[in-house]
mmCIF file of C-alpha atoms in Angstrom:
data_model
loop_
_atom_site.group_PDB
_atom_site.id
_atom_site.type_symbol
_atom_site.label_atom_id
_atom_site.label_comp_id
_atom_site.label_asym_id
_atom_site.label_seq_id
_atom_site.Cartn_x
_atom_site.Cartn_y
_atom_site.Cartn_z
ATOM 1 C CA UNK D 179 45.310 -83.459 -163.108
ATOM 2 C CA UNK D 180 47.144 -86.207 -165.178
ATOM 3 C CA UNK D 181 49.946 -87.975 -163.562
ATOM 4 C CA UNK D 182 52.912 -86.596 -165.349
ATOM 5 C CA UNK D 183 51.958 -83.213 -163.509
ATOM 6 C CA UNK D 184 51.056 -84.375 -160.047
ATOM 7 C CA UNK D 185 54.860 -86.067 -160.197
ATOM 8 C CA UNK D 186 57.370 -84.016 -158.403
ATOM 9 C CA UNK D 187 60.460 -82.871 -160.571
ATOM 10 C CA UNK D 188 64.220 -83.159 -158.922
ATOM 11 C CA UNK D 189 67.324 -81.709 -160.475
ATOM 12 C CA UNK D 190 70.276 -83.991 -160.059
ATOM 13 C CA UNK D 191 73.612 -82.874 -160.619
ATOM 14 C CA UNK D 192 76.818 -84.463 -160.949
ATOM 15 C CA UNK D 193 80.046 -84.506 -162.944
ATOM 16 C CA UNK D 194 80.131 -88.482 -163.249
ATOM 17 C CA UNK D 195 78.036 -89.566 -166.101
ATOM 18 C CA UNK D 196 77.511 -93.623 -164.284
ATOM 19 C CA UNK D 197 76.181 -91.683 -161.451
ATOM 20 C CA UNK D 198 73.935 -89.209 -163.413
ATOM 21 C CA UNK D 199 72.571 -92.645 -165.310
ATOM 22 C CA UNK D 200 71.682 -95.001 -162.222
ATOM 23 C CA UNK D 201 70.544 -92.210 -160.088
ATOM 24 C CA UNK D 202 68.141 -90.633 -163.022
ATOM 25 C CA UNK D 203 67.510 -94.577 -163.903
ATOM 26 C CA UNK D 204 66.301 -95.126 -160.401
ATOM 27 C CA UNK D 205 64.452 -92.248 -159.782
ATOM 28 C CA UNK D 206 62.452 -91.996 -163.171
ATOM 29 C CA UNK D 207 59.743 -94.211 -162.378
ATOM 30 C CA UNK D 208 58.574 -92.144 -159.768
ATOM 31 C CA UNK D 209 59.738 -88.031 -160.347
ATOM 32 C CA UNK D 210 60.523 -86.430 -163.229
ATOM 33 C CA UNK D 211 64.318 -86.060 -163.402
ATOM 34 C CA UNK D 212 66.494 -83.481 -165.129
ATOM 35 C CA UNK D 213 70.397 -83.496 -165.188
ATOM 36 C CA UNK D 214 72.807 -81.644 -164.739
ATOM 37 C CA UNK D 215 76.904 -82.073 -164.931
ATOM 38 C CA UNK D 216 78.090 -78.773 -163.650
ATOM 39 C CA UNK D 217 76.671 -76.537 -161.000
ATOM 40 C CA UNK D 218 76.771 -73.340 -163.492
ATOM 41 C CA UNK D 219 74.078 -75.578 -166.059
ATOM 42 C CA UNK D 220 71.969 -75.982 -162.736
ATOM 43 C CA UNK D 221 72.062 -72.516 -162.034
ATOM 44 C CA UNK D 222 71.146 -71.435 -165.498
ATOM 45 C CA UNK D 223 68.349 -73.612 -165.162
ATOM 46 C CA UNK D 224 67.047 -72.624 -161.943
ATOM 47 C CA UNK D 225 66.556 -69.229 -163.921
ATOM 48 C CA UNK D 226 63.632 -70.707 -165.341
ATOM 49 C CA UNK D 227 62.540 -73.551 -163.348
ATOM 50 C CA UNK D 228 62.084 -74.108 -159.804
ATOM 51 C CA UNK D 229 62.605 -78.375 -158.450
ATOM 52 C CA UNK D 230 60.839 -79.884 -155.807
ATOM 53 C CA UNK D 231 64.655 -80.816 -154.793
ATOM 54 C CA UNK D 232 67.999 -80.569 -155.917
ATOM 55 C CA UNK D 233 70.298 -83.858 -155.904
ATOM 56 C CA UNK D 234 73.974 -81.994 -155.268
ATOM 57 C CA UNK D 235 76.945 -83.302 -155.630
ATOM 58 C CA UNK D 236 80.286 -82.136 -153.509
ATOM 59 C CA UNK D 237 83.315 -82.884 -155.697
ATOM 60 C CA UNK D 238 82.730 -81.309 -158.641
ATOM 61 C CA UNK D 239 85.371 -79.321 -160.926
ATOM 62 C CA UNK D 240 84.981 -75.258 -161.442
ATOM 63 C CA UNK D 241 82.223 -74.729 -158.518
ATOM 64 C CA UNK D 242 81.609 -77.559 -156.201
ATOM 65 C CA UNK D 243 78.790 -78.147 -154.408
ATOM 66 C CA UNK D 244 78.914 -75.924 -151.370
ATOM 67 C CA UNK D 245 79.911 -73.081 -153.682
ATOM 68 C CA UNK D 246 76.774 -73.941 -155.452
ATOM 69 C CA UNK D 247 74.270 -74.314 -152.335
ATOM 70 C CA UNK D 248 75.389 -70.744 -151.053
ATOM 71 C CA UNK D 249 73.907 -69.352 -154.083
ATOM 72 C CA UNK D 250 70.936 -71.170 -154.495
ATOM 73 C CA UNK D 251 70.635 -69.939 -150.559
ATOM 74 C CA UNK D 252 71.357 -66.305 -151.756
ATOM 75 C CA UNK D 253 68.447 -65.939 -153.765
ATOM 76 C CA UNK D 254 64.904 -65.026 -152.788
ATOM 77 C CA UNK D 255 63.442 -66.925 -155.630
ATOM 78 C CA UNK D 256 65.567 -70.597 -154.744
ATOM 79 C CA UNK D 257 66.261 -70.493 -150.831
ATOM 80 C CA UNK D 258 63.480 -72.770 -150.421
ATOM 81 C CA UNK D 259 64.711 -75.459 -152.272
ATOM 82 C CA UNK D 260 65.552 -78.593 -150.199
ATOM 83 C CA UNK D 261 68.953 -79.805 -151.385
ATOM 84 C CA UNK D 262 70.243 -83.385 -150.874
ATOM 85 C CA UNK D 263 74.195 -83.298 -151.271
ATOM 86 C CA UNK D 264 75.698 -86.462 -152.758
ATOM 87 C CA UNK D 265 79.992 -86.839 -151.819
ATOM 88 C CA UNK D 266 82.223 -89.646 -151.393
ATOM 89 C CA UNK D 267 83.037 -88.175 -148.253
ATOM 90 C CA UNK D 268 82.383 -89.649 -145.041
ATOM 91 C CA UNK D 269 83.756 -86.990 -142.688
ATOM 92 C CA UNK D 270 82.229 -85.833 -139.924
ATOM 93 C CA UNK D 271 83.167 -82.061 -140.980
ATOM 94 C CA UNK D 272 82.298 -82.521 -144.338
ATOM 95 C CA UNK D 273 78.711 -83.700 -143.752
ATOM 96 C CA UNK D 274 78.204 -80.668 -141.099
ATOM 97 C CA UNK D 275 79.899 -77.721 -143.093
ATOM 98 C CA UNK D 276 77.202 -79.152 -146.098
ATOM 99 C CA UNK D 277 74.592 -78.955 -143.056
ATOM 100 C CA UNK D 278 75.645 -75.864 -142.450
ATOM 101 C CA UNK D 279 75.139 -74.333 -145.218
ATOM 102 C CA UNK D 280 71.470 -75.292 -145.803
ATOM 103 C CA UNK D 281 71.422 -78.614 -146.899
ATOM 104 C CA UNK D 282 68.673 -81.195 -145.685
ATOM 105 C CA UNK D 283 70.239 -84.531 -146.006
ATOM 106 C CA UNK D 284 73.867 -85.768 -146.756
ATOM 107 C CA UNK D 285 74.104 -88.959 -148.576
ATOM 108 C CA UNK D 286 77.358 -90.980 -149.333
ATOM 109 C CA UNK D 287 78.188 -92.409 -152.663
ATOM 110 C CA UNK D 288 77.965 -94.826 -153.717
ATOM 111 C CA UNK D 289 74.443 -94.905 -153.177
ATOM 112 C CA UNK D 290 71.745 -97.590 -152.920
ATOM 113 C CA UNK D 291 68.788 -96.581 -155.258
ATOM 114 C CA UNK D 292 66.001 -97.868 -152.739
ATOM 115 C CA UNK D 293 67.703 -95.784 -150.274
ATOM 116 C CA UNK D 294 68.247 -92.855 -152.153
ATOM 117 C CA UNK D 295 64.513 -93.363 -153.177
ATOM 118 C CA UNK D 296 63.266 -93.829 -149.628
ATOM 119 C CA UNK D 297 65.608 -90.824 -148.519
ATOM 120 C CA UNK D 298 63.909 -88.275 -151.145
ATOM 121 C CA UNK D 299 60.598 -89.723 -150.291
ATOM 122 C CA UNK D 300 60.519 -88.626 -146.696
ATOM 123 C CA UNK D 301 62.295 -85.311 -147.486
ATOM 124 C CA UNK D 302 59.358 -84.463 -150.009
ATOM 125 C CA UNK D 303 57.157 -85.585 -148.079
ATOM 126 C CA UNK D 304 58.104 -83.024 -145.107
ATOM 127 C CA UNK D 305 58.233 -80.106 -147.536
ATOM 128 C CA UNK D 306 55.116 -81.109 -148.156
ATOM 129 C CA UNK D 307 53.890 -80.450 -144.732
ATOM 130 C CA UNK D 308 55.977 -77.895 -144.184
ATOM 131 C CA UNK D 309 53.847 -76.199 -147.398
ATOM 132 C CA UNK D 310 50.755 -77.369 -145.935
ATOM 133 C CA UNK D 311 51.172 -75.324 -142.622
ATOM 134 C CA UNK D 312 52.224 -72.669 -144.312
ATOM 135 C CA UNK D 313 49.490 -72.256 -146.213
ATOM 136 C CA UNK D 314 47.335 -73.032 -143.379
ATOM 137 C CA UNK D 315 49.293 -70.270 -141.235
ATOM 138 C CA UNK D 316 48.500 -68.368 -143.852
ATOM 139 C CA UNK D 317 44.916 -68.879 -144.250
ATOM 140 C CA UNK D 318 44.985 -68.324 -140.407
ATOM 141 C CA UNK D 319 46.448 -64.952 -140.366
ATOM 142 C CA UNK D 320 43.803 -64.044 -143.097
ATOM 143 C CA UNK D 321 41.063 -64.729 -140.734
ATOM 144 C CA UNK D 322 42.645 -63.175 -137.812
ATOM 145 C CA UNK D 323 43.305 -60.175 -139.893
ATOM 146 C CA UNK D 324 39.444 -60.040 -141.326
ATOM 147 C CA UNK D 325 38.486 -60.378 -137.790
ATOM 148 C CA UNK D 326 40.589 -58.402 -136.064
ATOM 149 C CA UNK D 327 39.575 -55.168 -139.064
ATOM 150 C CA UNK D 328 36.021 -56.127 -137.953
ATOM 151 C CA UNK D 329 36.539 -55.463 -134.494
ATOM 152 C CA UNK D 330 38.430 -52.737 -134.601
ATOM 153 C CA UNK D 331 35.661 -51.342 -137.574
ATOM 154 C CA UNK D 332 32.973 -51.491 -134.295
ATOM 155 C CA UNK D 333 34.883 -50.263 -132.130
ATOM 156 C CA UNK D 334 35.724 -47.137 -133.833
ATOM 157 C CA UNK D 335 31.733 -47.102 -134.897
ATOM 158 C CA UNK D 336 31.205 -47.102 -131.044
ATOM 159 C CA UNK D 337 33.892 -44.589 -130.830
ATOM 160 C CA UNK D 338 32.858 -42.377 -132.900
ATOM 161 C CA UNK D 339 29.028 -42.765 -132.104
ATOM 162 C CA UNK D 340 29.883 -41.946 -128.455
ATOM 163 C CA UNK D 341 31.883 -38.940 -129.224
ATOM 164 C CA UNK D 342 28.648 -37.508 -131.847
ATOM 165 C CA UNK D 343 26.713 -38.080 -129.268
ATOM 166 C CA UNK D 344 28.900 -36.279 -126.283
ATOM 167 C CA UNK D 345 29.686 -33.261 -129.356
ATOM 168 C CA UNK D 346 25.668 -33.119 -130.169
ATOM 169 C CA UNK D 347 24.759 -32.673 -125.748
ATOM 170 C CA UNK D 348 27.785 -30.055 -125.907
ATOM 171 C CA UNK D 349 27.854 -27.791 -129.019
ATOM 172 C CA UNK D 350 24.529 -26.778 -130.837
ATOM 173 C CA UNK D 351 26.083 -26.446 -134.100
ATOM 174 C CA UNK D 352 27.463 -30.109 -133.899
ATOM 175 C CA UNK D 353 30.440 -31.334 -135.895
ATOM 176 C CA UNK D 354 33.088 -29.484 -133.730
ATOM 177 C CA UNK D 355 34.915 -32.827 -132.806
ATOM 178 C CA UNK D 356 34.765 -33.788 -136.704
ATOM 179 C CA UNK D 357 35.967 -30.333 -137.623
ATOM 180 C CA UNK D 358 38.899 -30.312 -134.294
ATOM 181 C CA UNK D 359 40.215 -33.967 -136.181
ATOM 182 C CA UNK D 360 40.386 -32.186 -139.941
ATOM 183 C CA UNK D 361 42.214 -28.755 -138.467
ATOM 184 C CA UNK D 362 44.744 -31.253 -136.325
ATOM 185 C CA UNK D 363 45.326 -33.356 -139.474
ATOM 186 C CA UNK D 364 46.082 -29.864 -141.280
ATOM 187 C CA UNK D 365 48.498 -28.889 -138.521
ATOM 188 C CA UNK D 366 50.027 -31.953 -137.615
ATOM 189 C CA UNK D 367 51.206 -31.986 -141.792
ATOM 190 C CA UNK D 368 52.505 -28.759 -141.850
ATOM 191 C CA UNK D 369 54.584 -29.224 -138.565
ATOM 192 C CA UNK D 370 56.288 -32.405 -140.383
ATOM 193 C CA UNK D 371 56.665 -30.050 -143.820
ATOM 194 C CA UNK D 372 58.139 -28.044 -141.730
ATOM 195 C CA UNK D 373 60.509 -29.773 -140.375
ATOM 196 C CA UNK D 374 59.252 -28.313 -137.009
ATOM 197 C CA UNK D 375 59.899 -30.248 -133.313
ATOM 198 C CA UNK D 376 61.646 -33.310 -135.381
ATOM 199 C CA UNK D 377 62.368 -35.135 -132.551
ATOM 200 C CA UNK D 378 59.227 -35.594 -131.505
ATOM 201 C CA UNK D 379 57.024 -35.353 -134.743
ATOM 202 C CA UNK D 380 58.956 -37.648 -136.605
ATOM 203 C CA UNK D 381 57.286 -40.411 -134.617
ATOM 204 C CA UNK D 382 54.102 -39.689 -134.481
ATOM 205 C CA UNK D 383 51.573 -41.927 -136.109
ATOM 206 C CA UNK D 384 49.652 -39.152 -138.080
ATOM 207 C CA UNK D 385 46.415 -41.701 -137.938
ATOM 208 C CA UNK D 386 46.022 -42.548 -134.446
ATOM 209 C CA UNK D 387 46.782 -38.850 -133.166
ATOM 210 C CA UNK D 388 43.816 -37.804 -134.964
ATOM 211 C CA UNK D 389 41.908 -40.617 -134.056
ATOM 212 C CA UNK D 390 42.280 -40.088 -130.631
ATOM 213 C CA UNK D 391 41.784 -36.180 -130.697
ATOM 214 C CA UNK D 392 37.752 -37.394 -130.763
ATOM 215 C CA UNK D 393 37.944 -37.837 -127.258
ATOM 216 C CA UNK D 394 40.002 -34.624 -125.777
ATOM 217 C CA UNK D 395 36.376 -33.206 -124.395
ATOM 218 C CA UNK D 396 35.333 -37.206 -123.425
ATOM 219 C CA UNK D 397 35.410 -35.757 -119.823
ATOM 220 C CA UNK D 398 32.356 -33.132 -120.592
ATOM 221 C CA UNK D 399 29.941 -36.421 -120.271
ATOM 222 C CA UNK D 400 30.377 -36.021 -116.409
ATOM 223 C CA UNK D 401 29.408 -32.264 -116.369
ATOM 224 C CA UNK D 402 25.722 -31.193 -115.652
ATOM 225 C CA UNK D 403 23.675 -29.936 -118.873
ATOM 226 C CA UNK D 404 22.677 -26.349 -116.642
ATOM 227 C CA UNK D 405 26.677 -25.746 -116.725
ATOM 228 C CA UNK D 406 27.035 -27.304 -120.291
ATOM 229 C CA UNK D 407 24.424 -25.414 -121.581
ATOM 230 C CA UNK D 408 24.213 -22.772 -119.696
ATOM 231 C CA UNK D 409 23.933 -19.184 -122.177
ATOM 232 C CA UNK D 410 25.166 -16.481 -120.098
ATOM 233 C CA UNK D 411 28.602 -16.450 -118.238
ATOM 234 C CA UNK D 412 29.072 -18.878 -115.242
ATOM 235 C CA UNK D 413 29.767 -18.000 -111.985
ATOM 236 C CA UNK D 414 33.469 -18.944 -110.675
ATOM 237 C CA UNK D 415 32.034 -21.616 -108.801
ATOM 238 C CA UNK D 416 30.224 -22.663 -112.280
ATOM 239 C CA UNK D 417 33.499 -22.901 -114.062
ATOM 240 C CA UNK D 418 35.616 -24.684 -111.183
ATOM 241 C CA UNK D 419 33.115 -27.318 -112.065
ATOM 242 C CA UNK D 420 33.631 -27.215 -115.922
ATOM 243 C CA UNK D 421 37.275 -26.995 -115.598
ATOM 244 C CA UNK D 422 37.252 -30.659 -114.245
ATOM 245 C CA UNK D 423 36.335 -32.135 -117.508
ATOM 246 C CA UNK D 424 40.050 -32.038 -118.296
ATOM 247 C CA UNK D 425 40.799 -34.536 -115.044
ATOM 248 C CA UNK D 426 37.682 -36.306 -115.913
ATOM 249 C CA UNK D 427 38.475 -37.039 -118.993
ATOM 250 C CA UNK D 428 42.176 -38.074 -118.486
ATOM 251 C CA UNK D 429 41.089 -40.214 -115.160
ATOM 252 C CA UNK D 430 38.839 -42.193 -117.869
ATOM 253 C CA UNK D 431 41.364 -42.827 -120.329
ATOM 254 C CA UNK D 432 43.691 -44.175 -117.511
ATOM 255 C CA UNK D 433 41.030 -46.331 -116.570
ATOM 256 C CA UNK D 434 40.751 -47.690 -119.884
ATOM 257 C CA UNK D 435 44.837 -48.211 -120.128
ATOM 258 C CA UNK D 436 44.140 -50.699 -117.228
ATOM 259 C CA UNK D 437 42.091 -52.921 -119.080
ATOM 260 C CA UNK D 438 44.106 -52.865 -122.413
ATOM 261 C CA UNK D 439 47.360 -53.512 -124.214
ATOM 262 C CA UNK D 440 46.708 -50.548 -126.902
ATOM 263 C CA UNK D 441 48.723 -47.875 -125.060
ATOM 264 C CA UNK D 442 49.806 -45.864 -128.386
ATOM 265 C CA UNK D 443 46.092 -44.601 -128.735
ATOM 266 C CA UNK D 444 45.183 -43.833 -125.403
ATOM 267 C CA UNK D 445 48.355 -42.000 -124.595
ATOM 268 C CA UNK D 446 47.491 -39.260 -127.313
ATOM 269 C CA UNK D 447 44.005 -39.247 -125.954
ATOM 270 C CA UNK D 448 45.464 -38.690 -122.852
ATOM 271 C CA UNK D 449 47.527 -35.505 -123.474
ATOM 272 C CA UNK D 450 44.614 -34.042 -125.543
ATOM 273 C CA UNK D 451 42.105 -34.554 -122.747
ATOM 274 C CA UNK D 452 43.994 -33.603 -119.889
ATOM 275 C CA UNK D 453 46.373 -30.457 -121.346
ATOM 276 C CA UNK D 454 44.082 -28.855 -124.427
ATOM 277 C CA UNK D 455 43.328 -26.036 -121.782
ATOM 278 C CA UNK D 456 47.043 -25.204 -120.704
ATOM 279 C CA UNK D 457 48.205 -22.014 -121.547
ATOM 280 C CA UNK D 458 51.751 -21.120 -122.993
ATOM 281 C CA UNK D 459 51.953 -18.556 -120.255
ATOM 282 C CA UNK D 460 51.242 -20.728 -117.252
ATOM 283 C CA UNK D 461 47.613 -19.201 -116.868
ATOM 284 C CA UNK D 462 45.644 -22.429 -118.005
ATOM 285 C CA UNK D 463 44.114 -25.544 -116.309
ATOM 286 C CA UNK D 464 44.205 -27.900 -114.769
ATOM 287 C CA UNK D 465 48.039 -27.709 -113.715
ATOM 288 C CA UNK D 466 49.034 -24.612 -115.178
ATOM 289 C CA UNK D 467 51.785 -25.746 -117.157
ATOM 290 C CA UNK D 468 54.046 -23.067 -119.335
ATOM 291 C CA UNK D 469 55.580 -22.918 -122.310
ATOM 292 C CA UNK D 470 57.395 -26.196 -123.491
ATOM 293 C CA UNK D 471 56.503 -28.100 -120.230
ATOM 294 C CA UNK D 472 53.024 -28.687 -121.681
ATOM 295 C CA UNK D 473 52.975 -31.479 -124.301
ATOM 296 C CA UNK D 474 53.317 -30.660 -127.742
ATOM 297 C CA UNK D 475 49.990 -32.291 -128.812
ATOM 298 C CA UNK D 476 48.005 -30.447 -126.068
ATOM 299 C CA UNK D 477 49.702 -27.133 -127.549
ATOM 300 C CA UNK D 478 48.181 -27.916 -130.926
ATOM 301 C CA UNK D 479 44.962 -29.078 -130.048
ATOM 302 C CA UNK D 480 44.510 -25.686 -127.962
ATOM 303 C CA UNK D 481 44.865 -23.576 -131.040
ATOM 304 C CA UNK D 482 42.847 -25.944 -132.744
ATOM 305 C CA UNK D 483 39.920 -26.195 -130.475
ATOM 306 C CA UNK D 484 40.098 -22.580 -129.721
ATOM 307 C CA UNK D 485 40.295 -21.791 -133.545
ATOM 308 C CA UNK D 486 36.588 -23.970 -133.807
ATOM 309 C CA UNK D 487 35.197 -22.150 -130.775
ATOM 310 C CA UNK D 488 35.523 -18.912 -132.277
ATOM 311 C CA UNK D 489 34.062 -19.886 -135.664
ATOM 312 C CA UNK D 490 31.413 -21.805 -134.014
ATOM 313 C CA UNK D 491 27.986 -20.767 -132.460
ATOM 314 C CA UNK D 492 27.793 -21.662 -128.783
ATOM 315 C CA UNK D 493 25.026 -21.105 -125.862
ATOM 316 C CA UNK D 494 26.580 -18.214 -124.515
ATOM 317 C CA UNK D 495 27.930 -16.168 -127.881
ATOM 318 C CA UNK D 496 27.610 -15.853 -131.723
ATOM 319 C CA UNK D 497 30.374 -17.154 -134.066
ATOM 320 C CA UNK D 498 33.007 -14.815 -134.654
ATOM 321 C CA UNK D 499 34.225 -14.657 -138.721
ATOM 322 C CA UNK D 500 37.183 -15.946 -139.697
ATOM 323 C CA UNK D 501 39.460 -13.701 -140.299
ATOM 324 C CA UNK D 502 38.267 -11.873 -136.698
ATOM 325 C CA UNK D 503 39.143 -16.161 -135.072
ATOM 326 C CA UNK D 504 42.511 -15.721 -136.696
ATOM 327 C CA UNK D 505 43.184 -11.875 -135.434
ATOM 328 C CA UNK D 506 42.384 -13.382 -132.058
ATOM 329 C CA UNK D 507 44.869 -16.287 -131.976
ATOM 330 C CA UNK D 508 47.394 -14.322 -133.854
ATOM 331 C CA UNK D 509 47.155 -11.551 -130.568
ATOM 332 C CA UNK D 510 47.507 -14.650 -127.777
ATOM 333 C CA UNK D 511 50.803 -16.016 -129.855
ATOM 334 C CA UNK D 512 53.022 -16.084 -126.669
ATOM 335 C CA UNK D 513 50.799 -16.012 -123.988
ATOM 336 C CA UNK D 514 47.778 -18.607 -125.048
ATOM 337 C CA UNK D 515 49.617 -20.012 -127.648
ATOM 338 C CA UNK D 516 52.911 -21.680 -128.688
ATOM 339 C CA UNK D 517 54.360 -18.978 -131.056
ATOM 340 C CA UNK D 518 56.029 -21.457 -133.283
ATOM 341 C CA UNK D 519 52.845 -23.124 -133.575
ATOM 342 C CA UNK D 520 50.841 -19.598 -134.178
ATOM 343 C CA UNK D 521 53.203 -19.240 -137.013
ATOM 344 C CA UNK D 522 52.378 -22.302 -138.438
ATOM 345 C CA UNK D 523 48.578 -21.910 -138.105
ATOM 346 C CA UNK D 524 48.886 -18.265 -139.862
ATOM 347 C CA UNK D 525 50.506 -20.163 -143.319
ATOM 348 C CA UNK D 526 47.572 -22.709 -143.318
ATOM 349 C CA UNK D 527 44.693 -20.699 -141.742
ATOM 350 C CA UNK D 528 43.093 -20.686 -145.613
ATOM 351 C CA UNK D 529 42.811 -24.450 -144.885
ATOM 352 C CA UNK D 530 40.864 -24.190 -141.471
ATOM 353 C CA UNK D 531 38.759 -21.601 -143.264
ATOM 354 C CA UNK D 532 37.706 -24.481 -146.095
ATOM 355 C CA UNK D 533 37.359 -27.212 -143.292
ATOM 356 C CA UNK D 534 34.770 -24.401 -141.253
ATOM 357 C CA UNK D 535 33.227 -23.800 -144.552
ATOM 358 C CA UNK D 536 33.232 -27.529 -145.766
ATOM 359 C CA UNK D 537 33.922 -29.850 -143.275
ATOM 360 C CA UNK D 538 34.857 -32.788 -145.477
ATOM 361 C CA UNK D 539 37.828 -30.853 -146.439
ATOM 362 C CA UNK D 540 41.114 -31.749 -145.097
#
């Protein structure tokens, strides 16, 4: 780079031609120097050309100088500018209302040129660093944001390898847990079309909540294969066992809280593992909630692991069609089901039909 570019460029401006000429006389050996003799020329200027500083005078006629600053401080595009005012005031309150309102340094006039050089000198030279670290920050945040994507890539590669491998031990079709996370996404958007349970809905990070559906059957892993797997119907005692997945499953997700800042996450896991077998009429487990006292994500992702059950093949039945699944829920709106969410299911069932059929739909 030749010299005349690596030189830093300052804007001086000032009504008094004498001190335009010795200050741009002094400071030409060493910046490039453009001047101004009215704050409204600088500002024109700054339109098209951004300083490395700006040499501001107070007293000036039409705008003065701290009329001046608190525009070049209004603007996105010239906030950053270090400004130097120049004034033959020697005030305490004059020197900190220009402090005040942004400036860096507060010289009084007249000046000494070797002082006014050394003065600009050290300021540039701290904008300088002040760039540096920035850029370093920035370069910093880059890397913590690459690495932070990476580990949050393998964990969600562990995730979801742990979860195929739980949905592979408990469903011999496979893909229900893939399938449960397209039919939530389907709901979960037409509940916020809808307008439907606002309060609540209207925060919900769409993402995460089907993210964490995967693991609303995590607590199966603890439950024998000969239950699991078992074809025919299990005995009472068989089922008291199976019914603990849902405690098993939110003990293990409190667990992980413990060990972890990421609560967001792990509280929808939470509702969807411990309440996606309560019923809207009380008759569910583990706590038999009713109605509206069980969480509104466990009363969608009952409908929507129900819904997959019935179009799925399982050890102890064949899958039912879809239009027979949707006959079914349609029957338990009110007593299985939320009706408000039955409703909702009935004007997008199509959709869970094209996720059954084609499970990269969504």
């Amino acid at each position: 780079m030749c010299e005349y570019m690596e030189r830093k460029t300052i804007f001086f401006v000032d009504d008094d031609i004498t001190n335009l000429t010795v200050g741009a006389n002094a400071l030409a050996g060493f910046y490039n120097v453009f001047t101004f003799v009215s704050g409204g020329l600088l500002l024109k200027r700054l339109e098209r050309q951004i300083p490395d500083l700006i040499l501001l005078d107070v007293d000036m006629p039409e705008m003065n100088g701290y009329e001046v600053i608190k525009l070049i401080k209004g603007r996105i595009e010239t906030e950053n500018i270090p400004v130097i005012f120049l004034t033959a005031k020697d005030d305490y309150e004059s020197e900190l209302n220009g402090l005040s309102l942004g400036a860096i340094d507060y010289i009084i006039k007249p000046f000494s040129p070797p002082l006014l050089l050394k003065r600009i000198e050290v300021h540039l030279l701290v904008e300088s660093q002040k760039n540096e670290l920035q850029n370093f920050n920035n370069n910093l945040r880059e890397m913590v944001e690459t690495k932070t994507k990476t580990v949050i890539e393998l964990q969600n590669a562990i995730l979801n390898t742990m979860v195929k491998l739980l949905d592979r031990r408990d469903d011999i079709t496979g893909g229900h847990i893939e399938r449960t996370q397209r039919y939530m996404h389907v709901l979960i958007k037409t509940i916020r079309e809808h307008g439907l349970f606002k309060d609540e809905s209207s925060f919900w990070d769409l993402d995460l909540i089907v993210q964490s559906s995967q693991l609303h059957d995590i607590g199966k892993i603890a439950i024998k294969d000969e239950i699991l797997l078992k074809p025919g119907k299990l005995t009472d005692e068989e089922f008291k066992v199976l019914k603990e997945h849902t405690v098993i499953g939110e003990e293990a997700i409190i667990e992980i809280e413990k060990a972890t800042t990421e609560h967001e996450f792990l509280g929808y896991a939470k509702i969807f593992a411990a309440t996606h077998h309560e019923r809207w009429d009380g008759t569910g487990y583990p706590k038999g909630l009713r109605g509206e006292d069980i969480p509104l994500l466990g009363r969608v992702m009952a409908l929507v692991d129900v819904y997959d059950a019935l179009v799925s093949v399982r050890p102890y039945k064949m899958a039912f069609s879809h239009e027979e699944a949707v006959d079914i829920i349609a029957d338990s709106k009110g007593k299985q089901f939320d009706p408000d969410i039955v409703d909702l299911f009935l004007s997008v069932s199509d959709h869970f039909n094209e996720v059954a059929i084609r499970p990269d739909t969504v």
